[in-house]
Tab-separated table of C-alpha atoms in Angstrom:
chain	number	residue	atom	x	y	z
E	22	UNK	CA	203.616	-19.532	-207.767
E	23	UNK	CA	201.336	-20.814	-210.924
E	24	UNK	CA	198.733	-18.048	-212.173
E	25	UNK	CA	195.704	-20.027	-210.882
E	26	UNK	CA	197.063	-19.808	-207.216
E	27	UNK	CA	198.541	-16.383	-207.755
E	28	UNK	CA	195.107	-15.469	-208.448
E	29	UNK	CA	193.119	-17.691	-205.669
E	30	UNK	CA	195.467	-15.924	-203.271
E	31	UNK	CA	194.470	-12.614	-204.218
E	32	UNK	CA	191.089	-13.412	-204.493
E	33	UNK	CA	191.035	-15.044	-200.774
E	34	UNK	CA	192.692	-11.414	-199.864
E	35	UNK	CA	190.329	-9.227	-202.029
E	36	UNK	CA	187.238	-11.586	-199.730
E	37	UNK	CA	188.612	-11.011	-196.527
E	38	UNK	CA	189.782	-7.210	-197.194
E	39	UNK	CA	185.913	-6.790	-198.483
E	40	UNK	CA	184.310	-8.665	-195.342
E	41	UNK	CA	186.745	-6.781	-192.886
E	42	UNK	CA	185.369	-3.293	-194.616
E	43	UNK	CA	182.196	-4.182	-194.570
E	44	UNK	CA	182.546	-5.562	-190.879
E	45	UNK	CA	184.048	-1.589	-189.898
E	46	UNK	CA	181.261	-0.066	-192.476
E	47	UNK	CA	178.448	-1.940	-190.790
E	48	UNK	CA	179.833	-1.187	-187.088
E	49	UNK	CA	180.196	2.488	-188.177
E	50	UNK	CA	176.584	2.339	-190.099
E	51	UNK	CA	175.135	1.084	-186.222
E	52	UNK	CA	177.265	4.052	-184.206
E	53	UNK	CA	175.561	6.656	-186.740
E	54	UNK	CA	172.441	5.137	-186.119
E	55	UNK	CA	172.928	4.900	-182.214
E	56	UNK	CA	174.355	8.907	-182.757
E	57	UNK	CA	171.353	10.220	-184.512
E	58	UNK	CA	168.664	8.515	-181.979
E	59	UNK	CA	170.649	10.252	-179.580
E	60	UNK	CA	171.220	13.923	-180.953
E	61	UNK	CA	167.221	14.109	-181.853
E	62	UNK	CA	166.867	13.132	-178.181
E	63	UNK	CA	168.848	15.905	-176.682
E	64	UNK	CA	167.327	17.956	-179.656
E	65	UNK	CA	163.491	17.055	-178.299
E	66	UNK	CA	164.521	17.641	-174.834
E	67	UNK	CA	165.702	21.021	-175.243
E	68	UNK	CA	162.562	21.923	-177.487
E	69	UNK	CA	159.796	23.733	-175.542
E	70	UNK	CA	157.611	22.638	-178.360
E	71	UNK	CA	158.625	18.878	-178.702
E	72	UNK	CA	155.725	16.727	-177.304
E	73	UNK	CA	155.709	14.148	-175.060
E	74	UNK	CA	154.681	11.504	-177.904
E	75	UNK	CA	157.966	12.931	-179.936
E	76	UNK	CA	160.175	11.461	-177.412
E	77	UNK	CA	158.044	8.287	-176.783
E	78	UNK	CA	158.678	7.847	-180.374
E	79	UNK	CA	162.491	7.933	-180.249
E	80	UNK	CA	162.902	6.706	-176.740
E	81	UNK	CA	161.185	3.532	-178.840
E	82	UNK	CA	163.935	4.139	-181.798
E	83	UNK	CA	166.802	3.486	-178.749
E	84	UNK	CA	164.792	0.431	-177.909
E	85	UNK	CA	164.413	-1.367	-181.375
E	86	UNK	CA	168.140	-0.109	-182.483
E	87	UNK	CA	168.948	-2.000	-178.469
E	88	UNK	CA	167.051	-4.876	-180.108
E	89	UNK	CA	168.968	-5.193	-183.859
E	90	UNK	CA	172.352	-4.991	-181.248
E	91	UNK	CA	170.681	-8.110	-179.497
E	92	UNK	CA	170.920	-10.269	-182.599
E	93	UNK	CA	173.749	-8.689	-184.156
E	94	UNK	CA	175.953	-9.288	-181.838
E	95	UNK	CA	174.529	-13.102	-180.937
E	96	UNK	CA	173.722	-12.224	-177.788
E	97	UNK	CA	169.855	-13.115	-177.635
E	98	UNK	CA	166.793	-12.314	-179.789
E	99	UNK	CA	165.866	-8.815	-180.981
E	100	UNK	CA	163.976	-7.261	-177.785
E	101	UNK	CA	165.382	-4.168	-176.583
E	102	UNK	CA	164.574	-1.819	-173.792
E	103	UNK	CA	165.376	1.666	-172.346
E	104	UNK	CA	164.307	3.340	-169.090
E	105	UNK	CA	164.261	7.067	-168.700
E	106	UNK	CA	164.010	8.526	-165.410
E	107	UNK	CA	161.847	11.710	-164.958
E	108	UNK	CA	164.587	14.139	-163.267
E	109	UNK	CA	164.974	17.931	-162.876
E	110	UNK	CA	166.293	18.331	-166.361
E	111	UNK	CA	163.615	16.374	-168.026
E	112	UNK	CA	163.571	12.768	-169.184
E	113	UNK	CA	167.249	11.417	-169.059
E	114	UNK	CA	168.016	7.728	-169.959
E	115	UNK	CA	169.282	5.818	-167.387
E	116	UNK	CA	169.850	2.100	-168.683
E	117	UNK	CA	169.536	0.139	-171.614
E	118	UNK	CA	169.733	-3.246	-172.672
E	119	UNK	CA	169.174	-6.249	-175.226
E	120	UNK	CA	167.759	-9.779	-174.603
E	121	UNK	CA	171.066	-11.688	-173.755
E	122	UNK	CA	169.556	-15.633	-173.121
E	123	UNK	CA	171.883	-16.982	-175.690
E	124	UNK	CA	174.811	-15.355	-174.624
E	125	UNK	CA	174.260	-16.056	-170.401
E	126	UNK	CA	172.316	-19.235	-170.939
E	127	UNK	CA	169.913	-17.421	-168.285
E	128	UNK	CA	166.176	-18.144	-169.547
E	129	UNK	CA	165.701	-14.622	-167.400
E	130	UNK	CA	167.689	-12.752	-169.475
E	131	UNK	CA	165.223	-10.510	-170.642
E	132	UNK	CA	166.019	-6.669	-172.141
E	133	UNK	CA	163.430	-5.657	-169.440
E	134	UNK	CA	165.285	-7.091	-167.048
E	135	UNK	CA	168.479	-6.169	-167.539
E	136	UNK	CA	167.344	-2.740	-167.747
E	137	UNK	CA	166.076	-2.699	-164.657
E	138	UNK	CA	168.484	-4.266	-162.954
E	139	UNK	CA	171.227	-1.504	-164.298
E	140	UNK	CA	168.464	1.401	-163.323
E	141	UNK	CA	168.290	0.032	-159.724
E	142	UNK	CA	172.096	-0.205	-159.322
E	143	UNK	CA	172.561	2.883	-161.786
E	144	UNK	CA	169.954	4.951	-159.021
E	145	UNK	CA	171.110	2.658	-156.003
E	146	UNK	CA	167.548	1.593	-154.884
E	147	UNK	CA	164.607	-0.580	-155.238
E	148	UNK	CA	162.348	1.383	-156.585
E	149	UNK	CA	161.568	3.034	-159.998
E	150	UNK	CA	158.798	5.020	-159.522
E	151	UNK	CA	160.322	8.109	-161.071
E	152	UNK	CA	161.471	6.261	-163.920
E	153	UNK	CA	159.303	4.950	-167.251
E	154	UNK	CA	159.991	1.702	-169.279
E	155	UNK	CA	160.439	1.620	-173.293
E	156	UNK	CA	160.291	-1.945	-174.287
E	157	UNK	CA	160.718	-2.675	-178.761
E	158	UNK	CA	157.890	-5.352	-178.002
E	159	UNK	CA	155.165	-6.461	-175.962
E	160	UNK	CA	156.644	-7.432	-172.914
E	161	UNK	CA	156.502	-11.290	-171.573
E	162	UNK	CA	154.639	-12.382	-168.372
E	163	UNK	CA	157.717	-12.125	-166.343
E	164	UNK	CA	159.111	-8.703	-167.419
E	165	UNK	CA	155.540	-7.193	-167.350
E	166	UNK	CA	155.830	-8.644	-163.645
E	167	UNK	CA	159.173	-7.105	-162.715
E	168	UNK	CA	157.902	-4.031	-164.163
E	169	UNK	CA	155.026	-3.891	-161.389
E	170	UNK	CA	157.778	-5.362	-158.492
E	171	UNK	CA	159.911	-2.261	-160.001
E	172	UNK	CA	156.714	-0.215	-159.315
E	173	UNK	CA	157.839	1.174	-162.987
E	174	UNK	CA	154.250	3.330	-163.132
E	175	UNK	CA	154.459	3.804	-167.305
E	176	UNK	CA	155.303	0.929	-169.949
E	177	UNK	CA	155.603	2.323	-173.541
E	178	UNK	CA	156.124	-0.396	-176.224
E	179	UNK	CA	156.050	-0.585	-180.004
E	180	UNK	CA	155.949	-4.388	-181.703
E	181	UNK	CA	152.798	-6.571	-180.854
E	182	UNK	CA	153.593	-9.559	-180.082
E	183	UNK	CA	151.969	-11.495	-183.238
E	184	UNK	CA	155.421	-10.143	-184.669
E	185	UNK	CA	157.781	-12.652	-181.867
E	186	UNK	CA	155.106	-15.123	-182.085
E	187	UNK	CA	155.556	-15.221	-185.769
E	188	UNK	CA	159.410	-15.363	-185.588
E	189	UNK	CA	159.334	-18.663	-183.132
E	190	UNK	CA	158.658	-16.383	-179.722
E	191	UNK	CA	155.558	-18.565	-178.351
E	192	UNK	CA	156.157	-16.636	-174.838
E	193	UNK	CA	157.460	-13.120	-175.653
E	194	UNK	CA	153.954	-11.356	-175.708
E	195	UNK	CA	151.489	-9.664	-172.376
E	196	UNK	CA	149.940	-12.926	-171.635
E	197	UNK	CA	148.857	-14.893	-168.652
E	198	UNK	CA	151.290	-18.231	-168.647
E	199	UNK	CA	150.040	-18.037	-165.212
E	200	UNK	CA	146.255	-18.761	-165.657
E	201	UNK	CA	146.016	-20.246	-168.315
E	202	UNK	CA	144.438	-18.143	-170.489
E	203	UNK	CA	147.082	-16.652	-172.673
E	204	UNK	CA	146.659	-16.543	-176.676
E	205	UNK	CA	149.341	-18.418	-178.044
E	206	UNK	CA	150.241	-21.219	-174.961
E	207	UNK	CA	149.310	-22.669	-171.939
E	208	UNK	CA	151.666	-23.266	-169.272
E	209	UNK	CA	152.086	-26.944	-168.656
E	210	UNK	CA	153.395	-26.535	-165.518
E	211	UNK	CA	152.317	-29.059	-162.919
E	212	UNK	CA	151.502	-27.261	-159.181
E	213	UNK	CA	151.560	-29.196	-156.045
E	214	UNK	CA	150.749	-27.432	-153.098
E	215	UNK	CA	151.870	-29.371	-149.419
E	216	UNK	CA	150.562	-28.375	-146.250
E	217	UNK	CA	154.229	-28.163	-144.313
E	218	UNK	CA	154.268	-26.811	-140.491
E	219	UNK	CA	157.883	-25.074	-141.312
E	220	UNK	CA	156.798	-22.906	-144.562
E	221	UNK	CA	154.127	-21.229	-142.685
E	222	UNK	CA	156.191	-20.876	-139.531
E	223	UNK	CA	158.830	-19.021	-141.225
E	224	UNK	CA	156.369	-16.316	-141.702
E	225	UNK	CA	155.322	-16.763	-138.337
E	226	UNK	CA	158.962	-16.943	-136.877
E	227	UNK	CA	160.054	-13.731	-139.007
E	228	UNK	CA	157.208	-11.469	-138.334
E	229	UNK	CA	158.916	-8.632	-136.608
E	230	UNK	CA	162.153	-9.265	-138.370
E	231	UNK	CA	161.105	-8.611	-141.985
E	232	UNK	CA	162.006	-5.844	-144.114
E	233	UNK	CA	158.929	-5.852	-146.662
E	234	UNK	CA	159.624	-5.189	-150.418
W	300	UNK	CA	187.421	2.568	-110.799
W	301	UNK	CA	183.916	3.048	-108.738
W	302	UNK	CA	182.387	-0.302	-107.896
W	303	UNK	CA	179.229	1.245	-110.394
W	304	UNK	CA	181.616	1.500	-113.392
W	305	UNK	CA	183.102	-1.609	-112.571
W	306	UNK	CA	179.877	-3.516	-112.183
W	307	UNK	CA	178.495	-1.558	-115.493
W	308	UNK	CA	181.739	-2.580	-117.703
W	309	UNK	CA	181.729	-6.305	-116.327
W	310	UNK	CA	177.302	-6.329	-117.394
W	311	UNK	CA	178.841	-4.787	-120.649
W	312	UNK	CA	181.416	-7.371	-121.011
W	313	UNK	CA	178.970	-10.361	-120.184
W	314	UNK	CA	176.421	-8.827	-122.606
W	315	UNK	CA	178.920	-8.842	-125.670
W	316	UNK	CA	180.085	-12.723	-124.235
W	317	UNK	CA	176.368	-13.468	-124.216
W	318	UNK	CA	175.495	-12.328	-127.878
W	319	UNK	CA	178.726	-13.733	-129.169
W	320	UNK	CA	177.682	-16.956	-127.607
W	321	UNK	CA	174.169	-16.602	-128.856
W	322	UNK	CA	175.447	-16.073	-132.495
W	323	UNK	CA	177.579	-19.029	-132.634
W	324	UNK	CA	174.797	-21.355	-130.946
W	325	UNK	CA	172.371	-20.102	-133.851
W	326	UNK	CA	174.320	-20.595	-136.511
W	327	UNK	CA	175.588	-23.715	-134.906
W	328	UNK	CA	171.475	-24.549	-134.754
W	329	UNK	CA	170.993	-23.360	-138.238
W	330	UNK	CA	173.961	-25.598	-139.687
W	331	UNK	CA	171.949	-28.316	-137.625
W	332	UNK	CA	168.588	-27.983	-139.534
W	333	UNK	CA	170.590	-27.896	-142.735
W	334	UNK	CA	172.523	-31.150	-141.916
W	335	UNK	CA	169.495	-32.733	-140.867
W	336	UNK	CA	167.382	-32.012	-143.399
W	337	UNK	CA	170.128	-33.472	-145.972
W	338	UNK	CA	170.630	-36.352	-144.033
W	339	UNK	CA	166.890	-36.962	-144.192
W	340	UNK	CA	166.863	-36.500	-148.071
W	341	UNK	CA	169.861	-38.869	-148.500
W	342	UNK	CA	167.953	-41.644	-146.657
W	343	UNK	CA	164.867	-41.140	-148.736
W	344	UNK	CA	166.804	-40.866	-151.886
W	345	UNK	CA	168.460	-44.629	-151.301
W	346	UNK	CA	165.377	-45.991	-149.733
W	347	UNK	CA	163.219	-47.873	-151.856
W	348	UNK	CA	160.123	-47.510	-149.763
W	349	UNK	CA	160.277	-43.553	-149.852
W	350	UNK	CA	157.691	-42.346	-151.500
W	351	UNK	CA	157.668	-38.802	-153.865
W	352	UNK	CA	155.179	-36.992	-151.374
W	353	UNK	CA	158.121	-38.012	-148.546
W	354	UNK	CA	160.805	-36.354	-150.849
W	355	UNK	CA	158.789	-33.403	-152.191
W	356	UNK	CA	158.178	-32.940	-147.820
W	357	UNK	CA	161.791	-32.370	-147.415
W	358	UNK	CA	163.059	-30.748	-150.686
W	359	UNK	CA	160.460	-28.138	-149.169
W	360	UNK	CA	161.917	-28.285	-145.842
W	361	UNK	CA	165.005	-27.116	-147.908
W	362	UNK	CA	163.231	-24.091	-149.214
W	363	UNK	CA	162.058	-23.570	-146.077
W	364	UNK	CA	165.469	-23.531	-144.202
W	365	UNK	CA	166.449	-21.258	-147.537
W	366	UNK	CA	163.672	-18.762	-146.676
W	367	UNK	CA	164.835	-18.240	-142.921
W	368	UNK	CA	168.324	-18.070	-144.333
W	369	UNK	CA	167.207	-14.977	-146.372
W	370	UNK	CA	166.184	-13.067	-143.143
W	371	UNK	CA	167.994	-14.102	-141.093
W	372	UNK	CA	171.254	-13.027	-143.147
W	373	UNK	CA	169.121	-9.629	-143.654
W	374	UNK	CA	169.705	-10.348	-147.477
W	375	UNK	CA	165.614	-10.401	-148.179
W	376	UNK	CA	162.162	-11.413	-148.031
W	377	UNK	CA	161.350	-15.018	-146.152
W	378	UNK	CA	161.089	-16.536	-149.486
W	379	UNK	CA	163.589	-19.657	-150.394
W	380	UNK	CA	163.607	-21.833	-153.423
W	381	UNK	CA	165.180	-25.335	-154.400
W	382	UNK	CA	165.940	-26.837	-157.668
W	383	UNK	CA	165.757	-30.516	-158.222
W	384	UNK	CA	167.070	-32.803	-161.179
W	385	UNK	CA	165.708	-36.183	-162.019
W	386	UNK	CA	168.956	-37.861	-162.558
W	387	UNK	CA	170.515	-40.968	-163.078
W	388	UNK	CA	171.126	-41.206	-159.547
W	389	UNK	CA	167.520	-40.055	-158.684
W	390	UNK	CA	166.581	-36.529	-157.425
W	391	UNK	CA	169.663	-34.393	-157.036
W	392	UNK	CA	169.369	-30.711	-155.953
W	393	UNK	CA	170.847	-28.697	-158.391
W	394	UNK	CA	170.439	-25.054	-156.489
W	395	UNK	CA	168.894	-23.206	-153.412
W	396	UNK	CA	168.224	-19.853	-152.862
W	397	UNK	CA	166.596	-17.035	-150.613
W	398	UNK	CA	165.207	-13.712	-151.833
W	399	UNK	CA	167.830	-11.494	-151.909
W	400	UNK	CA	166.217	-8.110	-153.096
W	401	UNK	CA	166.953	-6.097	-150.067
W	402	UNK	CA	171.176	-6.892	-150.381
W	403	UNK	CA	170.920	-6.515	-153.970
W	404	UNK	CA	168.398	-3.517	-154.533
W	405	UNK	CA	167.231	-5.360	-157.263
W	406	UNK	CA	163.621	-5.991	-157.004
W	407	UNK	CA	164.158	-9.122	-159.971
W	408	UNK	CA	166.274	-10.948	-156.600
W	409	UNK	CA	163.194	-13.460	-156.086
W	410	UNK	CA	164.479	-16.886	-154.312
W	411	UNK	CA	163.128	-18.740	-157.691
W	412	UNK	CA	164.697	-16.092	-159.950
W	413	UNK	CA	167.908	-16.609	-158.354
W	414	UNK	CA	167.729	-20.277	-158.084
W	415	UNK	CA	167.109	-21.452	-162.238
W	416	UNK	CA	169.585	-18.660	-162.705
W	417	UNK	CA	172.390	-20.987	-160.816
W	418	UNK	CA	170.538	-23.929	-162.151
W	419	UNK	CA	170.962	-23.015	-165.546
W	420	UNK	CA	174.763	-22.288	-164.887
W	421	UNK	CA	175.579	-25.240	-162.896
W	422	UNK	CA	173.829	-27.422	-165.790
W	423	UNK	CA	175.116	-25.074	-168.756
W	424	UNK	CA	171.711	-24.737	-170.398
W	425	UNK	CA	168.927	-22.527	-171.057
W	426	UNK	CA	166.391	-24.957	-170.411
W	427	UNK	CA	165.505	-27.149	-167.054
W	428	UNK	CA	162.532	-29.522	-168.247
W	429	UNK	CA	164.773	-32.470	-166.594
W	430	UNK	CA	164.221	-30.191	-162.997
W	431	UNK	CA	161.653	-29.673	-160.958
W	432	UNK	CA	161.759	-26.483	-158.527
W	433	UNK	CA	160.255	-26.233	-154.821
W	434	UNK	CA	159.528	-22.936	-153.542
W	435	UNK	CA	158.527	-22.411	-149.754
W	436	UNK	CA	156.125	-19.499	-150.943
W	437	UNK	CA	153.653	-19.720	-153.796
W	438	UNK	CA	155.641	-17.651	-156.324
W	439	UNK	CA	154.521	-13.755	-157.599
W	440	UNK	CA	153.934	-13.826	-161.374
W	441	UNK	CA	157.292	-12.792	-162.631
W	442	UNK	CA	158.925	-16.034	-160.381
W	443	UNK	CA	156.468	-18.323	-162.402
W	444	UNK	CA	156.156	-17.067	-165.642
W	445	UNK	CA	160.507	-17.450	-165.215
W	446	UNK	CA	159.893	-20.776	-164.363
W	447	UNK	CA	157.475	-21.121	-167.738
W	448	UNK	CA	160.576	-19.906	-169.980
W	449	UNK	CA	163.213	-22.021	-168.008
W	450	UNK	CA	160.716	-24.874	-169.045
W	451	UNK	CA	160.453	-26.014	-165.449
W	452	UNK	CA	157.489	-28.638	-166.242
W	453	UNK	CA	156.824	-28.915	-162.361
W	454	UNK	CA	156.327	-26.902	-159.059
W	455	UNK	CA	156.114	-27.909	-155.288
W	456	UNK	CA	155.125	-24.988	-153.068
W	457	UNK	CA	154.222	-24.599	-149.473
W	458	UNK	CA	152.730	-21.694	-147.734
W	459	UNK	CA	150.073	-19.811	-149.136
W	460	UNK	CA	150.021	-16.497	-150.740
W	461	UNK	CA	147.724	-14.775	-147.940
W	462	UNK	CA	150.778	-15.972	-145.551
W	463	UNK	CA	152.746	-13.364	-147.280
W	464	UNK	CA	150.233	-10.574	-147.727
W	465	UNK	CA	149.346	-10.835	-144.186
W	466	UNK	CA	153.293	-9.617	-143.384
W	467	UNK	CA	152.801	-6.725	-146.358
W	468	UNK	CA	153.900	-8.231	-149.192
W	469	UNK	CA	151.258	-7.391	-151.400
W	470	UNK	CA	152.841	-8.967	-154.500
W	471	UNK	CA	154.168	-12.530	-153.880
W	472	UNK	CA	151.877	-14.922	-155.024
W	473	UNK	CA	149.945	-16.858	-158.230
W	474	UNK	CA	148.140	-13.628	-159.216
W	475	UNK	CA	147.407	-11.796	-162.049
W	476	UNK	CA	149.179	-8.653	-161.826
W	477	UNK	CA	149.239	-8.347	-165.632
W	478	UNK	CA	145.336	-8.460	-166.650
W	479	UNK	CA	144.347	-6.688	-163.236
W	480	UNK	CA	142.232	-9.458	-161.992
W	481	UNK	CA	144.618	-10.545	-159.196
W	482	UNK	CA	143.248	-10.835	-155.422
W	483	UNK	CA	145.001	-8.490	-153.360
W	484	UNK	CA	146.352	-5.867	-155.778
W	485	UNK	CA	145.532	-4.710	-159.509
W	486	UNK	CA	148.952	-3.469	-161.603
W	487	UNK	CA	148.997	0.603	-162.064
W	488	UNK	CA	151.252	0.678	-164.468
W	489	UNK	CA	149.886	2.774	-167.695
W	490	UNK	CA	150.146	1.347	-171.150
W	491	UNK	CA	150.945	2.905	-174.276
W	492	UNK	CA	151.483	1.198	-177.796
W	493	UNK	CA	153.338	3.339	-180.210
W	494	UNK	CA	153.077	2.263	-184.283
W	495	UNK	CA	156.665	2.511	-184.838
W	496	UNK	CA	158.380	1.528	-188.485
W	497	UNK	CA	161.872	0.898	-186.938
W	498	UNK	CA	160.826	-2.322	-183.811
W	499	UNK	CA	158.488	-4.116	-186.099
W	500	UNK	CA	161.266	-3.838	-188.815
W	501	UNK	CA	163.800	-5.340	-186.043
W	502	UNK	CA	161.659	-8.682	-186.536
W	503	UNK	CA	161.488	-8.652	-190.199
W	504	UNK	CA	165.110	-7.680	-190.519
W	505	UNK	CA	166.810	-10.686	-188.542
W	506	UNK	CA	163.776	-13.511	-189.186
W	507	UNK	CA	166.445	-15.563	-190.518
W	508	UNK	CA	169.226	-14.920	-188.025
W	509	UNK	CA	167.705	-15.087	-184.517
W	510	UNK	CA	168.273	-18.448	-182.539
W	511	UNK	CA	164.732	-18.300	-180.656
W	512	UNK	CA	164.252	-18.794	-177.098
């Protein structure tokens, strides 16, 4: 082997020895992150003097390191969200999860979402009414929405949503796509309404039948 | 055996062979309304005289059908959705749905939720401006703000929202559950915002490395 490729080789070796060291550094950086959120959890929970705005506060830390693991890992955009259910021994967490559009394709992939979804299976039932919601921003239309189908009765959330709309988000923010009145967009969304016999007869037809949720 | 029992186990007997009978007529009825409602939409779609108030009539007959389907299966709510593409081939329907929420526990399980999430997977994209989606119910706020981020850029709904509210759903319509001016029920869910370093710095952090959607 000549000098020159003697010393391309190593240097192609030194790069991807670096990049796989940094790849385990960085990985390791994100479980000590995700470890200390959690220990000053457990540490607030067990303190008779920790307040409840103390564990807001790092109930929100889960929630924005959820969102950095939402980009990180190319999954979706960086909006993540925790829910905490109010049990015997005080606030315990009972799903969390990261906007994953990009990875599902699934324009409902929301964090919000997804959390609920894993708190109703997690619990086995519809409703969260003993749980709370921690969302890293401003929730959308739609996740605000589940939120109230969830009957979730406390939403706690840090980032505005100037901060998505600023990053490309035009949607990600409490707005109302559905009147028309929202800040940063309209919906465009053309509504048709027909008058159809069957529609209204399914009501009708189902009356007695239906199990109302 | 007594000529009672007897006469009691052969009313038993023709009970079960009446039910059994009654099952297989309904779903042989059901499987009738489906066939002829597809028949009908084939005809329109290769007729050049149809007009698109005849096929938006039976795409909702579709979600119609879909939202008997969902009680009568005891999956959910008489709510059923249908997704339409404007293809080279004219209107083809992409995916139908019912609401699913009480099979699933998952109060997200909305007919229109469910139907651009198997739109988006039978097409293999995020967004569905080439669809249009028909939904036998006028759709709660999280069903049509989903429809906003899916980019559906038109909907065709039948039955009114009162329809619904009269059976107790207080929740499924064009409302505005998020600014608590909405008709038949204002959200309860409390909001807190929390200034927190770490979920604006999320935003700032990844501005370059998000793909937004």
């Amino acid at each position: 082997m000549a000098v020159g490729t003697r010393l391309a080789f190593l240097a192609a070796a030194l790069s991807v020895a670096a990049a796989l060291a940094k790849g385990l550094f960085d990985r390791r950086q994100r479980k000590d992150v995700l470890g200390d959120i959690l220990a000053r959890i457990d540490v607030l929970r067990s303190s008779p003097d920790a307040s409840q705005d103390d564990l807001d506060y790092e109930f929100l830390s889960l929630a924005a390191y959820e969102a950095g693991q939402g980009v990180e890992s190319g999954e979706g955009g960086p909006f993540g969200a925790v829910i905490v259910r109010n049990g015997d021994q005080g606030k315990e967490i009972v799903a969390r999860a990261h906007n994953m559009v990009i990875a599902t394709q699934d324009p409902t992939s929301h964090a919000e979402i997804i959390a609920i979804q894993k708190a109703c299976k997690t619990l086995n039932k519809i409703e969260l009414s003993d749980c709370e919601i921690y969302s890293s921003c401003e929730p959308c239309p739609m996740s605000f929405a589940a939120m109230f189908l969830a009957r979730l009765p406390r939403l706690v959330y840090g980032a505005q949503a100037e901060a998505a709309h600023d990053l490309g988000y035009d949607k990600d923010h409490i707005a109302d796509a559905i009147r028309g009145t929202s800040k940063f967009q309209k919906t465009t969304c053309v509504v048709k309404r027909i008058l159809h016999p069957e529609v209204a007869g399914v009501f009708w037809k189902h009356r007695n039948q239906v199990q109302v949720y």
